PDB file of C-alpha atoms and ligand atoms in Angstrom:
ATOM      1  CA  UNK U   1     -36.448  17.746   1.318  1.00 93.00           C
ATOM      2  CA  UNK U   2     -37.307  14.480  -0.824  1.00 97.00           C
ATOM      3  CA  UNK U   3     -40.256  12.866   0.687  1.00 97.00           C
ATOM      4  CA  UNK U   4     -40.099   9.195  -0.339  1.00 98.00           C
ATOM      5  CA  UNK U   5     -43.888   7.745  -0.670  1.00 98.00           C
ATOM      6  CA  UNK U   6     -44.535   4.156   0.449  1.00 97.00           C
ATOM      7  CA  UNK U   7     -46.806   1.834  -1.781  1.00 96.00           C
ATOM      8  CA  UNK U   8     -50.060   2.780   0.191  1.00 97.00           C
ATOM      9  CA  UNK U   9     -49.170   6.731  -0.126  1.00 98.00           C
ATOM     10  CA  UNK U  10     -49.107   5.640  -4.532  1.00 98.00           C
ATOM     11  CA  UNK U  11     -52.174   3.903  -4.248  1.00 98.00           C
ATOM     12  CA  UNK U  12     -53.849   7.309  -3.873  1.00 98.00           C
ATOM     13  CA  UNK U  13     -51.649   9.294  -6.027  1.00 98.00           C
ATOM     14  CA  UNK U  14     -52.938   6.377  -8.819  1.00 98.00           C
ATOM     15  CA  UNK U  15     -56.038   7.191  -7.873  1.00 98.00           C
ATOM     16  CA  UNK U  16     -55.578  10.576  -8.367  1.00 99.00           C
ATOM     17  CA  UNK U  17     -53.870   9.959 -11.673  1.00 99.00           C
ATOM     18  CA  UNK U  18     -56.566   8.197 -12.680  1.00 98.00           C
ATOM     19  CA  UNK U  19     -59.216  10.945 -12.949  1.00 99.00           C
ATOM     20  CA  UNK U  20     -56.998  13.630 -14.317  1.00 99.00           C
ATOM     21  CA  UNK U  21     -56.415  10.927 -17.504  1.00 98.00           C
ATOM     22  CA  UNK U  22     -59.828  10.987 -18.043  1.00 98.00           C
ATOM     23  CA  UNK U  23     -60.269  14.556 -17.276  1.00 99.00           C
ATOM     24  CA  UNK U  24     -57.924  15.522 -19.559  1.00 98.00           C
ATOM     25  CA  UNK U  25     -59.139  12.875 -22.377  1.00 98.00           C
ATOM     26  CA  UNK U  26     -62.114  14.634 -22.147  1.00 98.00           C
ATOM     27  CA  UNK U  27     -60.633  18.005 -22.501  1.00 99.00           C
ATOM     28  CA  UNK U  28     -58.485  16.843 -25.721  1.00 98.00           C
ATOM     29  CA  UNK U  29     -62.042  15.956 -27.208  1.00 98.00           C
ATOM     30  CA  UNK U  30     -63.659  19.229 -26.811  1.00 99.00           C
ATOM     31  CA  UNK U  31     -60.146  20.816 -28.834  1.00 99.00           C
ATOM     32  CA  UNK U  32     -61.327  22.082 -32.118  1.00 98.00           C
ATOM     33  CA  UNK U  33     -61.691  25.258 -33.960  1.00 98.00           C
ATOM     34  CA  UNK U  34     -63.824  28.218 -32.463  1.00 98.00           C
ATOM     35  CA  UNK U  35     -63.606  26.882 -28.932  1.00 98.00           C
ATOM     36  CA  UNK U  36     -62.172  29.509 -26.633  1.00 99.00           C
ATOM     37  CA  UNK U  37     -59.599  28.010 -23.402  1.00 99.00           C
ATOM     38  CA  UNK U  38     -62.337  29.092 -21.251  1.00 99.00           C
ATOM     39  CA  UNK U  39     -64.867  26.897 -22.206  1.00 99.00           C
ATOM     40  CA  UNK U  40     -61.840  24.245 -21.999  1.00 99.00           C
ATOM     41  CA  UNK U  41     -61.489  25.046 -18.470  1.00 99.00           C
ATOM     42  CA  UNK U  42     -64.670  24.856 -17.448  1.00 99.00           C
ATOM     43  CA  UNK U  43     -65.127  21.508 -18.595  1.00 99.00           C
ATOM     44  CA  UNK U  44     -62.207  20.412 -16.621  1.00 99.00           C
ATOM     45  CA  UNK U  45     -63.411  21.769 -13.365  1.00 99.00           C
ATOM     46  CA  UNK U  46     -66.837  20.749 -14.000  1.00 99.00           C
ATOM     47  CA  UNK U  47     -64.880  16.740 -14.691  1.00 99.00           C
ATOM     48  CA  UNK U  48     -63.090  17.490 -11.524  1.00 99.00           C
ATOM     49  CA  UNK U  49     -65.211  18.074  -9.216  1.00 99.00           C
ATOM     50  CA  UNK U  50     -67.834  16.012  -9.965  1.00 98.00           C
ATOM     51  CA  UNK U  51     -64.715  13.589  -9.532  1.00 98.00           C
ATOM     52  CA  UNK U  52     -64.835  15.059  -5.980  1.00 98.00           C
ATOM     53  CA  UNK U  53     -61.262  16.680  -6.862  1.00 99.00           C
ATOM     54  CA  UNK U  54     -60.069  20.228  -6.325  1.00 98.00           C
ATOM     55  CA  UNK U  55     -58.255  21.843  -9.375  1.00 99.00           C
ATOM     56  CA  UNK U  56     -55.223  22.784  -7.476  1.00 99.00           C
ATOM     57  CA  UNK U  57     -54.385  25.178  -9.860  1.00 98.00           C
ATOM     58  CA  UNK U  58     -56.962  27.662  -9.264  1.00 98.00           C
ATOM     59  CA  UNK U  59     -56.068  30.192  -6.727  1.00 98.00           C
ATOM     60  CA  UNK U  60     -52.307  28.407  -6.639  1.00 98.00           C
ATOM     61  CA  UNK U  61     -50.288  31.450  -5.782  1.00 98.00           C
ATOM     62  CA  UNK U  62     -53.258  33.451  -7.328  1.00 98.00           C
ATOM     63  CA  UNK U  63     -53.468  31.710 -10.745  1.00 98.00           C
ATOM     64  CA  UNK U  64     -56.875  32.148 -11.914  1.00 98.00           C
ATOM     65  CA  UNK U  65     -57.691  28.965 -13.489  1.00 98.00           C
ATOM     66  CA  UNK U  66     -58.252  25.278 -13.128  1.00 99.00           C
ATOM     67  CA  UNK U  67     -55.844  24.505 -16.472  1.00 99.00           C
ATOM     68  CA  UNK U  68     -52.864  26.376 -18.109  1.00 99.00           C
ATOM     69  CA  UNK U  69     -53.692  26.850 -21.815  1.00 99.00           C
ATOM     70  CA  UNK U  70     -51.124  27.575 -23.928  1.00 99.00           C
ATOM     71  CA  UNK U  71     -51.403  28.427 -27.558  1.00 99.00           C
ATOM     72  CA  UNK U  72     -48.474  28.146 -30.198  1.00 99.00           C
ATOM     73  CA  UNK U  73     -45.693  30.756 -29.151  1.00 99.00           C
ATOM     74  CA  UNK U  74     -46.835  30.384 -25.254  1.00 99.00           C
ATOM     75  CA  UNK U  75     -45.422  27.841 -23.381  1.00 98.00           C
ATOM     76  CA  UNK U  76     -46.897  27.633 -20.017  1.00 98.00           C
ATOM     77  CA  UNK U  77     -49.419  29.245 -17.791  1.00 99.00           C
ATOM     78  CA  UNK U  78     -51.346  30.244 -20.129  1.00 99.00           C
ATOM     79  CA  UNK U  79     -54.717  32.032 -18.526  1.00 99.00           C
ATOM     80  CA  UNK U  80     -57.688  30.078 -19.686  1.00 99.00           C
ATOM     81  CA  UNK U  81     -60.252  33.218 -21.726  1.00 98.00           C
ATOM     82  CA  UNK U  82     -63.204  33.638 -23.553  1.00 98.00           C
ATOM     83  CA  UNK U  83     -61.094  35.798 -25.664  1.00 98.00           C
ATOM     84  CA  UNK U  84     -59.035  33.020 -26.689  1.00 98.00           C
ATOM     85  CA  UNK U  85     -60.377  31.617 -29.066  1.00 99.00           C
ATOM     86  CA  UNK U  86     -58.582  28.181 -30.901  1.00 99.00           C
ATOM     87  CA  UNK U  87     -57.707  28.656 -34.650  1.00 98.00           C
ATOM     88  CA  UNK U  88     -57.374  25.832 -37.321  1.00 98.00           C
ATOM     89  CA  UNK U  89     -53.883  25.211 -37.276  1.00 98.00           C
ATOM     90  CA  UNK U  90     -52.955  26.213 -33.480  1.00 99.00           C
ATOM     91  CA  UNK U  91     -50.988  24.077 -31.297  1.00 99.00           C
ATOM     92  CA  UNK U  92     -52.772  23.992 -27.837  1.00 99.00           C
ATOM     93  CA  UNK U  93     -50.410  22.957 -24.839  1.00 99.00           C
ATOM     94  CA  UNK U  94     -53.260  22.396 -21.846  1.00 99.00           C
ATOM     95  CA  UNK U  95     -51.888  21.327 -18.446  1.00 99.00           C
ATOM     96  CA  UNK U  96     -53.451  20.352 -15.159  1.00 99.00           C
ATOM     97  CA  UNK U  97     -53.048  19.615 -12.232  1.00 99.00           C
ATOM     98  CA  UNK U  98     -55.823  17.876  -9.511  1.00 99.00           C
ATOM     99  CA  UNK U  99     -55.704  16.686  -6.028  1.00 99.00           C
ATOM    100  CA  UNK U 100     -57.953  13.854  -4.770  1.00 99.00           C
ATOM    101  CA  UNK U 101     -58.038  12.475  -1.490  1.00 98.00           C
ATOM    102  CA  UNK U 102     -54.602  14.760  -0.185  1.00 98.00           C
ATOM    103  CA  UNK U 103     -52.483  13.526  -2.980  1.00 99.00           C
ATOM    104  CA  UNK U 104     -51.748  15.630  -6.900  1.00 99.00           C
ATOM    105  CA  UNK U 105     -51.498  14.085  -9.738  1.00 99.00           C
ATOM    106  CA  UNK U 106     -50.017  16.508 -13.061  1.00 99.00           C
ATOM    107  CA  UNK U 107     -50.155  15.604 -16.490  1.00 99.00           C
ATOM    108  CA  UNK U 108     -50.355  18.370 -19.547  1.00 99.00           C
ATOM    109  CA  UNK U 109     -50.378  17.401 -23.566  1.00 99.00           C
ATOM    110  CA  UNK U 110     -49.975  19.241 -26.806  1.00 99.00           C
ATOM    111  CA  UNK U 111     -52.397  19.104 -29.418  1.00 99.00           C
ATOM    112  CA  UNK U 112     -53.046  20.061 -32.731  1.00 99.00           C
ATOM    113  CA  UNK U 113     -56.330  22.265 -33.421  1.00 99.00           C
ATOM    114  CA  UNK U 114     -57.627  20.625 -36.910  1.00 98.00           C
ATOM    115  CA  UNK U 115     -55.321  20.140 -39.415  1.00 98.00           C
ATOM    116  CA  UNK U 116     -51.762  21.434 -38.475  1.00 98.00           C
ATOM    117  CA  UNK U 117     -48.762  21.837 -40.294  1.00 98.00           C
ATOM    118  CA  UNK U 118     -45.865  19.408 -40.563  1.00 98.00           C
ATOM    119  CA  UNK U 119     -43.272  20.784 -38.223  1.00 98.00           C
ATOM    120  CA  UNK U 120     -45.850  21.505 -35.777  1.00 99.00           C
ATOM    121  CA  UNK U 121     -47.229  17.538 -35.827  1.00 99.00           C
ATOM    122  CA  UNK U 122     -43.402  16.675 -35.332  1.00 99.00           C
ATOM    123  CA  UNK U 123     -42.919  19.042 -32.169  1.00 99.00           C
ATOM    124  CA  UNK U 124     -45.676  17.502 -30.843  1.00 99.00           C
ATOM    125  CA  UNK U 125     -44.204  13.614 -31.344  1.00 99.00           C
ATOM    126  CA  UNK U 126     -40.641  14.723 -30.788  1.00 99.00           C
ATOM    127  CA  UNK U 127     -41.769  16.417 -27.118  1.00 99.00           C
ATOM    128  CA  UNK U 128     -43.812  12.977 -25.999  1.00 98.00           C
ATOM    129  CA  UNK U 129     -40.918  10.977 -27.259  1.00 98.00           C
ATOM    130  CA  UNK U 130     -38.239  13.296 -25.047  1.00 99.00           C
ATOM    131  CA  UNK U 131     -40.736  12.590 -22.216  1.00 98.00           C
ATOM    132  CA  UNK U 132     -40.497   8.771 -23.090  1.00 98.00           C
ATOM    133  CA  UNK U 133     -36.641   8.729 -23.219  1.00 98.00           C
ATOM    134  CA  UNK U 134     -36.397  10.555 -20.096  1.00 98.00           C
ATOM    135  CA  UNK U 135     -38.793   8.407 -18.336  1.00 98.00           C
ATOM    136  CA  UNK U 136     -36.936   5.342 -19.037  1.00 97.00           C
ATOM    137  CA  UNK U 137     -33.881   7.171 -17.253  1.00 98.00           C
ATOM    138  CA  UNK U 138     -36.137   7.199 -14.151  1.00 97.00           C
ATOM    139  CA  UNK U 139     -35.277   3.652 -12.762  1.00 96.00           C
ATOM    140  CA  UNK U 140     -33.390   2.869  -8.918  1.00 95.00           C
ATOM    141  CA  UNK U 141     -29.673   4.000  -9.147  1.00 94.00           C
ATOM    142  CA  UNK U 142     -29.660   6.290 -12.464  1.00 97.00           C
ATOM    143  CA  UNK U 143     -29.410  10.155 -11.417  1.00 98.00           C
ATOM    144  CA  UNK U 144     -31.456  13.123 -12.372  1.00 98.00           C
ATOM    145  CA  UNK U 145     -28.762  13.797 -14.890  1.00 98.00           C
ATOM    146  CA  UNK U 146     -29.723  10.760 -16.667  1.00 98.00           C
ATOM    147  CA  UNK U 147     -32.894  11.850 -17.066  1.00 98.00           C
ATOM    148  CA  UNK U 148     -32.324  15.803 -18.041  1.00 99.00           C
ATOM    149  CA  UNK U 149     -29.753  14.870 -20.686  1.00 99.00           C
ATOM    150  CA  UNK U 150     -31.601  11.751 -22.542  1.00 98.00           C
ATOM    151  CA  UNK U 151     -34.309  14.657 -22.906  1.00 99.00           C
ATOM    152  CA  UNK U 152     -32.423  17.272 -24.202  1.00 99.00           C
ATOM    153  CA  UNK U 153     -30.370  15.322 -26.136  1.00 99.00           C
ATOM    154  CA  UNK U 154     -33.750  13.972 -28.595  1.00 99.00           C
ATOM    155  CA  UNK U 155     -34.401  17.804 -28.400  1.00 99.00           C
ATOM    156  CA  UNK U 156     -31.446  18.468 -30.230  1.00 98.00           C
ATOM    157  CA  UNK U 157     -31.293  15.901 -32.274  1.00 98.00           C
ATOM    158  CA  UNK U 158     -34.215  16.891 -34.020  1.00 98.00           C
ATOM    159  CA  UNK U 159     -33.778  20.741 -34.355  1.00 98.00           C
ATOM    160  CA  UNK U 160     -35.308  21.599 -31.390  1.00 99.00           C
ATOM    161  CA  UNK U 161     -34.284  22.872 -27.869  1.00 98.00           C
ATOM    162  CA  UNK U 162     -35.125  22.834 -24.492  1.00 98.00           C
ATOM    163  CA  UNK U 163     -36.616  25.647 -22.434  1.00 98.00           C
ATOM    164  CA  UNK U 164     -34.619  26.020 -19.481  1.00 98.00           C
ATOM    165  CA  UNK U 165     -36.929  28.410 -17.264  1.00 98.00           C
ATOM    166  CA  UNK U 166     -39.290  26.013 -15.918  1.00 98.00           C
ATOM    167  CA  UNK U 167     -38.642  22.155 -14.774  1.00 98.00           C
ATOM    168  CA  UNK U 168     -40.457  18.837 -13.684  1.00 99.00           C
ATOM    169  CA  UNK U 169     -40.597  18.739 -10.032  1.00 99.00           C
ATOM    170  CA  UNK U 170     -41.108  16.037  -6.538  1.00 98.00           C
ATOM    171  CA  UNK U 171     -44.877  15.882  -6.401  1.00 99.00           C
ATOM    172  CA  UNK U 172     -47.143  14.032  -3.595  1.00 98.00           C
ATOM    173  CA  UNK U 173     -49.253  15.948  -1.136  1.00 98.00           C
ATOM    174  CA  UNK U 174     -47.908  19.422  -2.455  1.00 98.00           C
ATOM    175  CA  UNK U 175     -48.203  20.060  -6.442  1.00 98.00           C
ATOM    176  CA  UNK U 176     -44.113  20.700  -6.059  1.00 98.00           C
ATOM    177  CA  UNK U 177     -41.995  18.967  -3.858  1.00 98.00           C
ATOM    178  CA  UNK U 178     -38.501  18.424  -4.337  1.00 98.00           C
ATOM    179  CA  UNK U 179     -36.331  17.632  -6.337  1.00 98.00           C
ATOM    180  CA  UNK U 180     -36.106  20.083  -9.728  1.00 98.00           C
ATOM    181  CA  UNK U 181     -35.967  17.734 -13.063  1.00 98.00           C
ATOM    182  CA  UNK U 182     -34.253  19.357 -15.191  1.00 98.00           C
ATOM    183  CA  UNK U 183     -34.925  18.442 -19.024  1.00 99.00           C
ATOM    184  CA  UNK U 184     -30.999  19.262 -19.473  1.00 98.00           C
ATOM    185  CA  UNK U 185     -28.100  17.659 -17.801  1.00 98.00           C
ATOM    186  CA  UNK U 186     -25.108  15.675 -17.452  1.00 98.00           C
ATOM    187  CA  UNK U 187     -25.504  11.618 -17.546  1.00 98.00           C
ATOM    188  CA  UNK U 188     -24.404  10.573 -14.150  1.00 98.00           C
ATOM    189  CA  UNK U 189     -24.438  13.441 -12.422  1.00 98.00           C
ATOM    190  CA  UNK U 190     -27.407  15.062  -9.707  1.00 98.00           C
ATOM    191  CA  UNK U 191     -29.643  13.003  -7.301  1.00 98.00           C
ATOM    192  CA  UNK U 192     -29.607   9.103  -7.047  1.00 97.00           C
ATOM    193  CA  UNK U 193     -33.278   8.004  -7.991  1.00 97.00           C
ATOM    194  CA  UNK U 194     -34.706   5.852  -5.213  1.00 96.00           C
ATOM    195  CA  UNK U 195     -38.100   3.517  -4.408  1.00 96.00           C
ATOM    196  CA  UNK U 196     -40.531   5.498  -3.510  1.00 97.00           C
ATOM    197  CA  UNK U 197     -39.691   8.692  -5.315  1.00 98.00           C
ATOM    198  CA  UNK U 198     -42.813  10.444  -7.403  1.00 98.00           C
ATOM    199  CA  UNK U 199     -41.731  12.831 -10.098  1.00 98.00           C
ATOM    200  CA  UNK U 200     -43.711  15.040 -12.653  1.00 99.00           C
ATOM    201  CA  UNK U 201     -41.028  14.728 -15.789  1.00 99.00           C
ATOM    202  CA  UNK U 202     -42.371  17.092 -18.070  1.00 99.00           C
ATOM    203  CA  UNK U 203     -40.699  18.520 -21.028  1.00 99.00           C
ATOM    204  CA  UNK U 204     -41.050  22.001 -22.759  1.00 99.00           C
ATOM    205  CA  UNK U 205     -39.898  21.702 -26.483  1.00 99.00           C
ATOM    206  CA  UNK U 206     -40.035  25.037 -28.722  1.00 99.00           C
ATOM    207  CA  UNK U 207     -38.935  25.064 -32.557  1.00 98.00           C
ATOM    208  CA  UNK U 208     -36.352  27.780 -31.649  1.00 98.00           C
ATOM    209  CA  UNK U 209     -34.689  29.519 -29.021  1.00 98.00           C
ATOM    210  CA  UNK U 210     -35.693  28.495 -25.552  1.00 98.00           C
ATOM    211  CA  UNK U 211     -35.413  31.834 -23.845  1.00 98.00           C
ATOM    212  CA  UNK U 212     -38.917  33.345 -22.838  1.00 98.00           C
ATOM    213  CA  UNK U 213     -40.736  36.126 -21.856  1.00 98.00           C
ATOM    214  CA  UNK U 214     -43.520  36.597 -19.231  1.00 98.00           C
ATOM    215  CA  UNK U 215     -46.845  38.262 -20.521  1.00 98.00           C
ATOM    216  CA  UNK U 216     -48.102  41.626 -18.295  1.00 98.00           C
ATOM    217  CA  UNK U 217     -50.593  39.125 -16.464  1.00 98.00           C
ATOM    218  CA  UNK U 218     -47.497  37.674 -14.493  1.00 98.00           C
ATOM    219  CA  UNK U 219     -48.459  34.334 -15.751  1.00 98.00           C
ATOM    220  CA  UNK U 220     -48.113  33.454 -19.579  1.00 99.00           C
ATOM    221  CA  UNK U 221     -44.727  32.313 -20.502  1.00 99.00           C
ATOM    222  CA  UNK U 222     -43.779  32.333 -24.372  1.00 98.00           C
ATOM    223  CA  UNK U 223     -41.231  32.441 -26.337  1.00 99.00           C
ATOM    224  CA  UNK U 224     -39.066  35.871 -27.260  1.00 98.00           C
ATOM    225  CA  UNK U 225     -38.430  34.593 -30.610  1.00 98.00           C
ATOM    226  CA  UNK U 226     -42.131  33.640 -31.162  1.00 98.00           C
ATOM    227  CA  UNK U 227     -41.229  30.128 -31.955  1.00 98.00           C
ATOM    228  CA  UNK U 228     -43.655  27.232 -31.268  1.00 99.00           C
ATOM    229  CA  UNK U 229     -44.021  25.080 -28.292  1.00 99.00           C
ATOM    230  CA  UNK U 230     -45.121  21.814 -27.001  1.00 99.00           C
ATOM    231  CA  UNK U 231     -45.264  20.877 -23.543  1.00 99.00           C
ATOM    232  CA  UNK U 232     -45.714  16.512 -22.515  1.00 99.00           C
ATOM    233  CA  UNK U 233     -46.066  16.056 -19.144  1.00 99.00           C
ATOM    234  CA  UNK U 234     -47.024  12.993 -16.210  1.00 99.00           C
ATOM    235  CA  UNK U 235     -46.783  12.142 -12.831  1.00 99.00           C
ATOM    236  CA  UNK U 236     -44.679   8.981 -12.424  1.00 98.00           C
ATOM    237  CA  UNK U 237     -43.553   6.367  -9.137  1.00 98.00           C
ATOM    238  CA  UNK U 238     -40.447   4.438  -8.427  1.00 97.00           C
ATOM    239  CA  UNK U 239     -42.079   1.766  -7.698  1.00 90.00           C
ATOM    240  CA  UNK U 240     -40.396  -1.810  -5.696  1.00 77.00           C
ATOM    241  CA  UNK U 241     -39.795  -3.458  -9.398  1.00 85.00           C
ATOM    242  CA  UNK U 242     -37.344  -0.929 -10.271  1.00 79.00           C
ATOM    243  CA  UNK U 243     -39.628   0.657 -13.271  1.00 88.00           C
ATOM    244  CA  UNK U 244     -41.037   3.759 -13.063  1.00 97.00           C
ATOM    245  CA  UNK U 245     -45.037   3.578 -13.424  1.00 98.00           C
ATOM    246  CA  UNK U 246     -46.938   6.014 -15.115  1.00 98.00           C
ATOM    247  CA  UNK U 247     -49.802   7.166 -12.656  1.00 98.00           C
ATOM    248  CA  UNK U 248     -50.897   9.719 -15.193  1.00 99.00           C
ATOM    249  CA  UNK U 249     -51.335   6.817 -17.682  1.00 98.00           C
ATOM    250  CA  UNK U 250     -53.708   4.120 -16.194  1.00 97.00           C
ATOM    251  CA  UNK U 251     -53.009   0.774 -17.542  1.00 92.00           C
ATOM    252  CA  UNK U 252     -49.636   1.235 -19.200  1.00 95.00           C
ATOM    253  CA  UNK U 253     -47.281  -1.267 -18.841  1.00 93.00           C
ATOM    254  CA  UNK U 254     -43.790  -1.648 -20.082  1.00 92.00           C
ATOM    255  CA  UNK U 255     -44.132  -5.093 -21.979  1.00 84.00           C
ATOM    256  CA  UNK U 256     -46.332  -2.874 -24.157  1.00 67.00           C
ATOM    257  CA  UNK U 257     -43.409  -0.711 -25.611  1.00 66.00           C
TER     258      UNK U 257
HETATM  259  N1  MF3 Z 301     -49.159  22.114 -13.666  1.00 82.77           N
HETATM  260  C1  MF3 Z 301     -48.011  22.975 -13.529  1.00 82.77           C
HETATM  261  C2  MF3 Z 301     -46.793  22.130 -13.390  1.00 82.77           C
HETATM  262  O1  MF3 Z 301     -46.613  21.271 -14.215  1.00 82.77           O
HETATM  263  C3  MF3 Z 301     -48.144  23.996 -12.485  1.00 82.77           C
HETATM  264  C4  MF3 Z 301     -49.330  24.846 -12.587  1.00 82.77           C
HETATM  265  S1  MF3 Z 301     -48.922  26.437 -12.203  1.00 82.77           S
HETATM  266  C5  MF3 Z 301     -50.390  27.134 -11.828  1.00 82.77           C
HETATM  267  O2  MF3 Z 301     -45.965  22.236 -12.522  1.00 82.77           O
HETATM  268  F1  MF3 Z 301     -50.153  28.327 -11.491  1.00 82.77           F
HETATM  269  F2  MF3 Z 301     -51.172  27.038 -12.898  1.00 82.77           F
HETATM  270  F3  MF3 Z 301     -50.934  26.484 -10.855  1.00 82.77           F
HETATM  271 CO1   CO Z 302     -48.374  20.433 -14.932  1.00 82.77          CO
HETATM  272 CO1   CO Z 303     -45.702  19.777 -13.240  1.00 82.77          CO
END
């Protein structure tokens, strides 16, 4: 079922967005070499909290942290560790999700731990720019099939592919709701985007094959072929205007593209 959120129930979910931007701009500072994705984690759910947020990851279905940290072959879910510790030249995929107030709010980003090679710096830009083309799909009247295929298509374009396994999702008072968003499709086919929808559009990029493997924790999900991944991901409205705002994003406006 597609709950449809009316421009009081967005207020919060902005307000929610709003403190896991800054969360997670804080967490992309503290990225450099010899930090392990524990300490990263613990700054986040120190941020959130003191935000009076709950990390709904921790504890979601038993997942023991408040971010997913995913290094260079692993895609998502990643288990935040002490063991873990970043390497010049990793890429870092960290993703979290927070809930103020009864609403979520999800964003995740790639980044580069110090100096990174050149195909690793262009899985990074190509997986924000899939999110941007698919997010411009997201306006009243275009279908979920819009969206999924201007994603995959950039994917493809530029070498790259898709993972499959794991999609964008409905989000609101529960961290998924429905629908699915695929990152693949066909253009107009799937669900009719309406006003009021709230969508986490989040594309998983690797370098190679998309199929994955889970890790004996249950949890981490990375590539079989070992390729590298990237992972862009925020929460976004369909707002009365017609264009989808970023609630992940404070601030952003379209004129601005
Ligand atoms: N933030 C993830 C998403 O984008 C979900 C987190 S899974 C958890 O859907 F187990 F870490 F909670
Ligand atoms: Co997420
Ligand atoms: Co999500």
């Amino acid at each position: 079922m597609i709950s449809l959120k009316n421009p009081k129930q967005i207020a919060k979910m902005r307000d929610a967005g709003k403190i896991l931007r800054e969360v997670e701009d804080e967490v992309r500072l503290a990225i450099r070499p010899g930090v392990s994705t524990l300490e990263l984690d613990t700054l986040a759910e120190k941020l959130i909290r003191r935000n009076h947020a709950i990390p709904s990851s921790l504890n979601y279905e038993g997942y023991p942290g408040s971010i997913c940290a995913s290094i260079n072959d692993e895609v998502v879910h990643g288990i935040p560790s002490e063991k873990r510790i970043l390497q010049e030249g990793d890429l870092i995929s960290v993703d979290c999700t927070l809930l103020l107030d009864g609403w979520q709010a999800d964003s995740a980003f790639t980044a580069g731990v110090g100096q990174i090679s050149e195909k690793a710096a262009k899985l990074i830009q190509v997986t924000e720019e899939c999110f941007w083309f698919g997010v411009r799909q997201c306006v009243i009247g275009n279908r979920l099939g819009d969206v999924g295929a201007a994603i995959d298509a950039h994917a493809r374009i530029n070498g790259f592919s898709v993972i499959r396994d794991f999609t964008g999702h409905g989000i609101g008072k529960a961290m998924h709701e429905d629908p699915a968003v695929f990152n693949f499709g066909d253009p107009g086919r799937g669900l009719r985007l309406r006003r009021g929808m709230t969508l986490a559009v989040e594309p998983m990029i690797a370098m190679g094959d998309w199929h994955l493997t889970i890790d004996e924790d249950g949890w981490c999900a990375r590539t079989v072929d070992h390729s590298w991944c990237a992972h862009y991901e925020h929460t976004i409205a369909i707002t009365e205007d017609g264009l989808p705002e970023i609630l992940t994003l404070p601030g952003f406006t379209w004129e601005a593209v």
